Tab-separated table of C-alpha atoms and ligand atoms in Angstrom:
chain	number	residue	atom	x	y	z
A	1	MET	CA	15.604	-32.367	-45.305
A	2	ALA	CA	13.440	-29.910	-43.573
A	3	GLN	CA	12.524	-31.078	-40.033
A	4	ALA	CA	8.761	-31.323	-39.460
A	5	SER	CA	7.896	-29.182	-36.409
A	6	SER	CA	6.706	-31.136	-33.402
A	7	PRO	CA	3.171	-30.462	-32.293
A	8	ASP	CA	2.741	-27.983	-29.550
A	9	PRO	CA	1.818	-30.163	-26.511
A	10	ARG	CA	-0.265	-27.350	-25.033
A	11	SER	CA	-2.502	-27.047	-28.162
A	12	PRO	CA	-5.188	-29.369	-26.832
A	13	LEU	CA	-5.508	-27.183	-23.701
A	14	ARG	CA	-5.850	-23.958	-25.747
A	15	ALA	CA	-8.491	-25.548	-27.943
A	16	LEU	CA	-10.323	-26.438	-24.545
A	17	LEU	CA	-10.042	-22.874	-23.334
A	18	ARG	CA	-11.558	-21.677	-26.618
A	19	ARG	CA	-14.240	-24.351	-26.813
A	20	MET	CA	-15.557	-24.811	-23.314
A	21	PRO	CA	-18.584	-22.933	-22.275
A	22	LYS	CA	-18.052	-20.169	-19.948
A	23	ALA	CA	-19.598	-17.107	-18.128
A	24	GLU	CA	-18.136	-13.619	-18.296
A	25	LEU	CA	-19.022	-11.752	-15.114
A	26	HIS	CA	-16.776	-8.428	-15.297
A	27	LEU	CA	-17.147	-6.622	-18.364
A	28	HIS	CA	-17.965	-2.767	-18.791
A	29	ILE	CA	-19.862	-2.611	-21.828
A	30	GLU	CA	-18.363	0.836	-22.492
A	31	GLY	CA	-14.988	-0.878	-22.367
A	32	SER	CA	-15.898	-3.124	-25.284
A	33	LEU	CA	-16.052	-0.010	-27.709
A	34	GLU	CA	-13.383	-0.633	-30.298
A	35	PRO	CA	-11.638	2.325	-31.779
A	36	GLU	CA	-13.101	1.571	-35.214
A	37	LEU	CA	-16.615	1.867	-33.628
A	38	ILE	CA	-15.722	4.853	-31.628
A	39	PHE	CA	-14.971	6.740	-35.027
A	40	ARG	CA	-17.960	5.249	-36.818
A	41	LEU	CA	-20.358	6.481	-33.911
A	42	ALA	CA	-18.510	9.810	-33.808
A	43	ALA	CA	-19.156	10.285	-37.718
A	44	ARG	CA	-22.846	9.299	-37.237
A	45	ASN	CA	-23.319	11.682	-34.329
A	46	GLY	CA	-21.294	14.632	-35.421
A	47	VAL	CA	-18.907	14.378	-32.603
A	48	THR	CA	-15.333	15.539	-33.038
A	49	LEU	CA	-12.645	13.426	-31.387
A	50	PRO	CA	-9.187	14.683	-30.364
A	51	TYR	CA	-7.675	11.893	-32.551
A	52	ALA	CA	-6.917	11.992	-36.056
A	53	SER	CA	-7.402	8.343	-36.845
A	54	VAL	CA	-8.190	5.004	-35.269
A	55	ASP	CA	-4.431	4.109	-35.189
A	56	ALA	CA	-3.736	7.423	-33.335
A	57	LEU	CA	-6.355	6.467	-30.894
A	58	ARG	CA	-5.134	3.210	-30.403
A	59	ALA	CA	-1.577	4.602	-29.989
A	60	ALA	CA	-2.904	6.382	-26.906
A	61	TYR	CA	-3.798	3.028	-25.113
A	62	ALA	CA	-0.425	3.161	-23.151
A	63	PHE	CA	-1.679	3.317	-19.402
A	64	THR	CA	0.268	3.973	-16.452
A	65	ASP	CA	-2.568	3.387	-13.744
A	66	LEU	CA	-6.298	3.120	-13.532
A	67	GLN	CA	-6.811	6.912	-13.756
A	68	SER	CA	-4.860	7.193	-17.085
A	69	PHE	CA	-7.019	4.541	-18.541
A	70	LEU	CA	-10.339	5.904	-17.198
A	71	ASP	CA	-9.589	9.494	-18.713
A	72	LEU	CA	-9.545	7.674	-22.132
A	73	TYR	CA	-12.397	5.325	-21.402
A	74	TYR	CA	-14.726	8.344	-20.676
A	75	ALA	CA	-13.497	10.252	-23.635
A	76	GLY	CA	-14.561	7.093	-25.853
A	77	ALA	CA	-17.800	6.947	-24.275
A	78	SER	CA	-18.597	10.374	-25.406
A	79	VAL	CA	-19.547	9.256	-28.780
A	80	LEU	CA	-22.662	7.388	-27.435
A	81	LEU	CA	-25.742	9.533	-27.633
A	82	GLN	CA	-28.707	7.666	-29.325
A	83	GLU	CA	-30.356	4.288	-28.133
A	84	GLN	CA	-29.190	2.708	-31.373
A	85	ASP	CA	-25.455	3.532	-30.240
A	86	PHE	CA	-25.875	1.623	-27.094
A	87	PHE	CA	-27.481	-1.268	-29.008
A	88	ASP	CA	-24.655	-1.320	-31.535
A	89	MET	CA	-21.850	-1.290	-28.900
A	90	ALA	CA	-23.503	-4.143	-26.943
A	91	TRP	CA	-24.196	-6.171	-30.135
A	92	ALA	CA	-20.614	-5.851	-31.246
A	93	TYR	CA	-19.553	-7.342	-27.707
A	94	PHE	CA	-22.172	-10.287	-27.929
A	95	GLU	CA	-20.772	-11.219	-31.359
A	96	ARG	CA	-17.180	-11.551	-29.720
A	97	ALA	CA	-18.690	-13.220	-26.794
A	98	ALA	CA	-20.495	-15.897	-29.068
A	99	ALA	CA	-17.166	-16.578	-30.764
A	100	ASP	CA	-15.511	-17.157	-27.221
A	101	ASN	CA	-18.313	-19.607	-26.403
A	102	VAL	CA	-19.659	-17.425	-23.518
A	103	VAL	CA	-23.072	-18.595	-22.610
A	104	ARG	CA	-23.873	-16.261	-19.738
A	105	ALA	CA	-22.731	-12.615	-19.693
A	106	GLU	CA	-23.340	-10.024	-16.842
A	107	LEU	CA	-22.616	-6.569	-18.276
A	108	PHE	CA	-21.792	-3.564	-16.358
A	109	PHE	CA	-22.901	-0.139	-17.403
A	110	ASP	CA	-22.327	3.254	-16.151
A	111	PRO	CA	-25.467	5.361	-16.451
A	112	GLN	CA	-23.763	8.527	-14.960
A	113	THR	CA	-21.214	8.538	-17.798
A	114	HIS	CA	-24.175	9.258	-20.160
A	115	THR	CA	-26.846	11.054	-18.141
A	116	GLU	CA	-24.207	13.882	-17.259
A	117	ARG	CA	-23.929	14.507	-20.852
A	118	GLY	CA	-27.824	14.710	-21.272
A	119	VAL	CA	-28.323	11.155	-22.666
A	120	PRO	CA	-31.764	9.941	-21.221
A	121	ILE	CA	-31.296	6.798	-19.211
A	122	GLU	CA	-34.009	5.009	-21.110
A	123	ALA	CA	-31.913	5.366	-24.159
A	124	VAL	CA	-28.939	3.695	-22.235
A	125	ILE	CA	-30.990	0.945	-20.783
A	126	GLY	CA	-33.224	0.260	-23.817
A	127	GLY	CA	-30.458	-0.038	-26.312
A	128	LEU	CA	-28.485	-2.448	-24.037
A	129	ALA	CA	-31.623	-4.537	-23.271
A	130	ASP	CA	-32.471	-4.853	-26.794
A	131	ALA	CA	-29.091	-6.161	-27.625
A	132	CYS	CA	-29.419	-8.649	-24.725
A	133	ALA	CA	-32.697	-9.956	-26.071
A	134	ARG	CA	-31.319	-10.365	-29.502
A	135	ALA	CA	-28.173	-12.160	-28.146
A	136	HIS	CA	-30.401	-14.712	-26.622
A	137	ALA	CA	-32.581	-15.109	-29.783
A	138	GLU	CA	-29.616	-15.300	-32.131
A	139	PHE	CA	-26.745	-16.953	-30.057
A	140	GLY	CA	-28.574	-18.464	-27.145
A	141	ILE	CA	-26.506	-16.315	-24.678
A	142	GLU	CA	-28.276	-15.559	-21.595
A	143	SER	CA	-27.362	-12.157	-20.251
A	144	ALA	CA	-28.151	-9.465	-17.695
A	145	LEU	CA	-27.248	-5.870	-16.792
A	146	ILE	CA	-25.657	-4.530	-13.590
A	147	LEU	CA	-25.870	-0.859	-13.010
A	148	CYS	CA	-22.696	0.590	-11.704
A	149	PHE	CA	-22.443	3.764	-9.706
A	150	LEU	CA	-19.136	6.001	-10.338
A	151	ARG	CA	-17.347	6.058	-7.061
A	152	HIS	CA	-15.606	9.340	-7.773
A	153	LEU	CA	-19.218	11.005	-7.679
A	154	SER	CA	-21.178	11.532	-4.472
A	155	GLU	CA	-23.612	9.022	-2.812
A	156	ASP	CA	-26.313	11.497	-3.292
A	157	GLU	CA	-25.582	11.187	-7.104
A	158	ALA	CA	-25.692	7.367	-6.980
A	159	PHE	CA	-29.228	7.553	-5.081
A	160	ALA	CA	-30.446	9.983	-7.929
A	161	THR	CA	-29.220	7.569	-10.620
A	162	LEU	CA	-30.771	4.403	-8.820
A	163	GLU	CA	-34.143	6.338	-8.488
A	164	ALA	CA	-33.963	7.445	-12.216
A	165	ALA	CA	-33.333	3.781	-13.304
A	166	LEU	CA	-36.259	2.275	-11.217
A	167	PRO	CA	-38.920	2.589	-14.049
A	168	HIS	CA	-36.404	0.127	-15.953
A	169	ARG	CA	-36.015	-2.207	-12.973
A	170	ALA	CA	-37.084	-5.211	-15.006
A	171	HIS	CA	-34.050	-4.686	-17.269
A	172	PHE	CA	-31.132	-4.922	-14.571
A	173	ILE	CA	-30.300	-7.509	-11.784
A	174	GLY	CA	-27.834	-5.534	-9.671
A	175	VAL	CA	-25.831	-2.684	-8.817
A	176	GLY	CA	-21.901	-2.419	-8.823
A	177	LEU	CA	-19.359	0.250	-7.932
A	178	ASP	CA	-16.483	1.385	-10.316
A	179	SER	CA	-14.210	4.034	-11.494
A	180	SER	CA	-11.336	5.519	-9.350
A	181	GLU	CA	-10.801	3.394	-6.383
A	182	ARG	CA	-8.358	5.046	-4.334
A	183	GLY	CA	-9.664	7.774	-1.930
A	184	HIS	CA	-13.253	6.441	-2.530
A	185	PRO	CA	-13.759	3.588	-0.139
A	186	PRO	CA	-16.615	1.184	-0.199
A	187	GLU	CA	-18.311	2.840	3.093
A	188	LYS	CA	-19.014	5.914	1.070
A	189	PHE	CA	-21.910	4.017	-0.687
A	190	ALA	CA	-23.108	2.098	2.389
A	191	ARG	CA	-26.704	3.660	2.342
A	192	VAL	CA	-27.364	3.318	-1.250
A	193	PHE	CA	-26.021	-0.362	-1.499
A	194	ALA	CA	-28.507	-0.821	1.626
A	195	ARG	CA	-31.425	0.553	-0.514
A	196	ALA	CA	-30.362	-1.538	-3.398
A	197	GLY	CA	-30.584	-4.668	-1.132
A	198	GLU	CA	-34.103	-3.569	-0.063
A	199	LEU	CA	-35.096	-3.568	-3.525
A	200	GLY	CA	-33.868	-7.103	-4.142
A	201	LEU	CA	-30.958	-6.224	-6.307
A	202	HIS	CA	-27.711	-8.173	-6.420
A	203	ARG	CA	-24.776	-6.177	-5.228
A	204	VAL	CA	-21.101	-6.353	-6.377
A	205	ALA	CA	-18.203	-3.785	-6.051
A	206	HIS	CA	-14.750	-3.244	-7.553
A	207	ALA	CA	-12.391	-3.471	-4.481
A	208	GLY	CA	-8.660	-4.340	-4.307
A	209	GLU	CA	-7.786	-3.572	-7.811
A	210	GLU	CA	-5.612	-0.536	-6.833
A	211	GLY	CA	-7.070	0.124	-3.442
A	212	PRO	CA	-6.094	-1.774	-0.531
A	213	ALA	CA	-7.086	-5.356	1.003
A	214	ALA	CA	-9.080	-3.319	3.493
A	215	TYR	CA	-11.576	-2.161	0.790
A	216	ILE	CA	-12.293	-5.900	0.073
A	217	GLU	CA	-13.288	-6.264	3.651
A	218	THR	CA	-15.434	-3.197	3.756
A	219	ALA	CA	-17.044	-3.988	0.649
A	220	LEU	CA	-17.976	-7.350	2.097
A	221	ASP	CA	-18.939	-6.024	5.633
A	222	LEU	CA	-20.482	-2.802	4.910
A	223	LEU	CA	-21.962	-3.110	1.449
A	224	GLN	CA	-22.978	-6.788	1.696
A	225	VAL	CA	-21.541	-7.632	-1.762
A	226	GLN	CA	-21.940	-11.034	-3.104
A	227	ARG	CA	-18.896	-10.893	-5.520
A	228	ILE	CA	-15.716	-8.693	-5.331
A	229	ASP	CA	-14.741	-7.354	-8.937
A	230	HIS	CA	-10.985	-7.713	-9.116
A	231	GLY	CA	-10.028	-8.343	-5.507
A	232	VAL	CA	-6.463	-9.325	-6.432
A	233	ARG	CA	-4.837	-7.386	-3.653
A	234	CYS	CA	-6.573	-9.781	-1.165
A	235	THR	CA	-3.024	-11.425	-1.366
A	236	GLU	CA	-1.776	-8.775	1.039
A	237	SER	CA	-3.867	-10.133	3.854
A	238	PRO	CA	-3.684	-14.041	4.650
A	239	ALA	CA	-6.538	-13.715	6.786
A	240	LEU	CA	-8.729	-12.332	4.134
A	241	VAL	CA	-7.529	-15.040	1.598
A	242	GLN	CA	-8.707	-17.583	4.073
A	243	ARG	CA	-11.981	-15.876	4.546
A	244	LEU	CA	-12.465	-15.855	0.703
A	245	ALA	CA	-11.473	-19.464	0.402
A	246	ARG	CA	-13.861	-20.436	3.230
A	247	THR	CA	-16.927	-18.471	2.065
A	248	ARG	CA	-16.296	-18.785	-1.539
A	249	VAL	CA	-17.320	-15.325	-2.292
A	250	PRO	CA	-16.251	-14.789	-5.844
A	251	LEU	CA	-13.429	-12.775	-7.153
A	252	THR	CA	-13.963	-11.564	-10.956
A	253	VAL	CA	-10.377	-11.141	-12.037
A	254	CYS	CA	-9.117	-9.751	-15.136
A	255	PRO	CA	-5.655	-10.660	-15.982
A	256	LEU	CA	-4.912	-8.600	-19.026
A	257	SER	CA	-6.438	-5.462	-17.341
A	258	ASN	CA	-4.232	-6.014	-14.328
A	259	VAL	CA	-1.274	-5.953	-16.490
A	260	ARG	CA	-2.273	-3.042	-18.870
A	261	LEU	CA	-3.036	-0.995	-15.634
A	262	CYS	CA	0.309	-1.920	-14.173
A	263	VAL	CA	-1.064	-3.639	-11.131
A	264	TYR	CA	1.465	-6.390	-12.061
A	265	PRO	CA	4.443	-6.170	-14.136
A	266	ASP	CA	3.381	-9.382	-16.280
A	267	LEU	CA	1.080	-12.207	-16.286
A	268	ALA	CA	3.784	-14.576	-14.837
A	269	ALA	CA	3.530	-12.340	-11.721
A	270	HIS	CA	-0.195	-12.605	-11.625
A	271	PRO	CA	-1.581	-14.274	-8.311
A	272	LEU	CA	-4.645	-15.927	-10.018
A	273	PRO	CA	-3.365	-19.397	-10.305
A	274	ALA	CA	-2.152	-19.391	-6.632
A	275	LEU	CA	-5.696	-18.158	-5.551
A	276	LEU	CA	-7.317	-20.881	-7.614
A	277	ASP	CA	-5.008	-23.427	-5.828
A	278	ALA	CA	-5.901	-22.005	-2.527
A	279	GLY	CA	-9.681	-22.676	-3.130
A	280	LEU	CA	-10.937	-19.260	-4.047
A	281	CYS	CA	-13.854	-19.059	-6.331
A	282	VAL	CA	-11.797	-16.820	-8.837
A	283	THR	CA	-13.165	-16.351	-12.476
A	284	ILE	CA	-11.458	-14.864	-15.579
A	285	ASN	CA	-12.989	-11.817	-17.328
A	286	SER	CA	-11.934	-9.358	-19.661
A	287	ASP	CA	-12.873	-5.986	-17.906
A	288	ASP	CA	-12.524	-3.305	-20.792
A	289	PRO	CA	-11.421	-5.655	-23.775
A	290	ALA	CA	-11.351	-2.994	-26.396
A	291	TYR	CA	-8.517	-1.205	-24.209
A	292	PHE	CA	-6.581	-4.166	-22.763
A	293	GLY	CA	-5.575	-6.356	-25.545
A	294	GLY	CA	-8.389	-8.976	-25.725
A	295	TYR	CA	-11.842	-10.678	-24.948
A	296	VAL	CA	-12.184	-13.430	-22.551
A	297	VAL	CA	-10.557	-16.234	-24.360
A	298	GLN	CA	-7.586	-14.238	-24.858
A	299	ASN	CA	-7.321	-13.595	-21.157
A	300	TYR	CA	-7.460	-17.320	-20.499
A	301	LEU	CA	-4.968	-18.046	-23.364
A	302	GLU	CA	-2.321	-15.639	-22.135
A	303	LEU	CA	-2.724	-16.495	-18.406
A	304	PHE	CA	-2.229	-20.239	-19.237
A	305	ASP	CA	0.785	-19.494	-21.509
A	306	ALA	CA	2.407	-17.553	-18.726
A	307	HIS	CA	1.783	-20.233	-16.126
A	308	PRO	CA	2.782	-23.794	-17.536
A	309	ALA	CA	1.655	-25.433	-14.327
A	310	LEU	CA	-1.982	-24.765	-15.318
A	311	THR	CA	-3.774	-27.877	-16.652
A	312	VAL	CA	-7.061	-29.030	-18.036
A	313	GLN	CA	-8.390	-29.443	-14.371
A	314	HIS	CA	-7.630	-25.773	-13.821
A	315	ALA	CA	-9.398	-24.730	-16.967
A	316	ARG	CA	-12.397	-26.802	-16.002
A	317	GLN	CA	-12.509	-25.252	-12.439
A	318	LEU	CA	-12.320	-21.757	-13.795
A	319	ALA	CA	-15.154	-22.251	-16.112
A	320	ALA	CA	-17.181	-24.141	-13.291
A	321	ASN	CA	-16.296	-21.057	-10.975
A	322	SER	CA	-17.769	-18.686	-13.625
A	323	PHE	CA	-21.084	-20.309	-13.546
A	324	GLU	CA	-21.178	-20.764	-9.669
A	325	ALA	CA	-20.332	-17.050	-9.263
A	326	SER	CA	-22.971	-15.958	-11.704
A	327	PHE	CA	-26.484	-14.745	-10.782
A	328	ALA	CA	-28.174	-17.339	-13.063
A	329	SER	CA	-30.762	-19.849	-11.805
A	330	ALA	CA	-29.558	-23.056	-10.240
A	331	SER	CA	-31.045	-25.051	-13.081
A	332	ARG	CA	-29.148	-22.946	-15.670
A	333	LYS	CA	-26.030	-23.332	-13.727
A	334	ALA	CA	-26.462	-27.143	-13.552
A	335	CYS	CA	-27.046	-27.351	-17.188
A	336	TRP	CA	-23.823	-25.487	-18.182
A	337	LEU	CA	-21.976	-27.569	-15.730
A	338	ARG	CA	-23.158	-30.678	-17.635
A	339	GLU	CA	-22.203	-29.144	-20.911
A	340	LEU	CA	-18.872	-28.130	-19.592
A	341	ASP	CA	-18.029	-31.540	-18.350
A	342	ALA	CA	-19.083	-33.147	-21.787
A	343	VAL	CA	-16.895	-30.839	-23.551
A	344	VAL	CA	-13.983	-31.480	-21.388
A	345	ALA	CA	-14.537	-35.181	-21.584
A	346	ARG	CA	-14.855	-35.199	-25.462
A	347	MET	CA	-11.643	-32.854	-25.887
A	348	THR	CA	-9.410	-34.681	-23.525
A	349	ALA	CA	-10.445	-38.420	-24.516
B	401	ADE	N1	-14.383	1.205	-15.162
B	401	ADE	C1	-14.041	0.610	-16.248
B	401	ADE	N2	-13.165	-0.278	-16.073
B	401	ADE	C2	-12.800	-0.103	-14.765
B	401	ADE	C3	-11.638	-0.737	-13.911
B	401	ADE	N3	-10.914	-1.693	-14.374
B	401	ADE	N4	-11.631	-0.318	-12.673
B	401	ADE	C4	-12.684	0.607	-12.125
B	401	ADE	N5	-13.417	1.174	-12.889
B	401	ADE	C5	-13.570	0.847	-14.187
B	402	ZN	ZN1	-13.740	-3.358	-14.013
């Protein structure tokens, strides 16, 4: 007689990871462009792609480091020309986010990737802001936009981008710093981040993804950032790990991204569980989900699969951290924490 297979003891935990409300705080909206949408927008806009098919494009997603990814990421973004394209891209993300029970999303966007191709900044921000409004109306997802400066460009270009965006100030809550990290330390952008602070904008920066732990310290000290994006290389400095634990400056960590970009050989080697146990406010995010093999729940699931010591309490703490680390109001955070605890109680009863 065929043996009935025994139930997977981890499946209640996997269900909780899917079902629990969570915030996503490190998501490049241009990195959510799936190959199918890239091809659809290319056809709509008359853009010729150097790939014959969706499969051929996807087959090129074999990255060796951050730069090898960025080269493809900027090529993919070249199909975005009209306001409607930015709306469609963000709407596709929100549909995925809703399925993952994301209740708050803070989206990075890279205006310089588009304005340098002649796309008006109002088309970029207008399309994204419309999708954010519709996501709230249809899914109840609260969202906000964070304008990122490309760190391989100059600080003067970052200043010009900030100025150009100011007429749309109501549609973004902060500034960030992304693109090629090595050789472009945070201090290169100290003055423009100071200006953003004067304008009342939140400040975040990628640091310690490929760059050294020292970049995390200079992002904190010279850019006065409120969160560090990635930050995983803090593990190279015990004093910095202690500082991050004490201050609870959040790290928005992206496990699948770190493996796809060869920061770690596999998820079993990823330091997130150790950082969580050390008391840091680490969060789980998807970075560029169309390129790295999954959206936010996939990041939770694969990380938990690779670390059998992670429990329901770790899952709850990660979701709670995502709310603590968000730029939402204290009352919204309290409300999501109550929802989280209700879901945890119901699913573990
Ligand atoms: N832009 C999009 N994804 C990025 C990443 N992981 N690091 C730096 N810049 C990025
Ligand atoms: Zn990123």
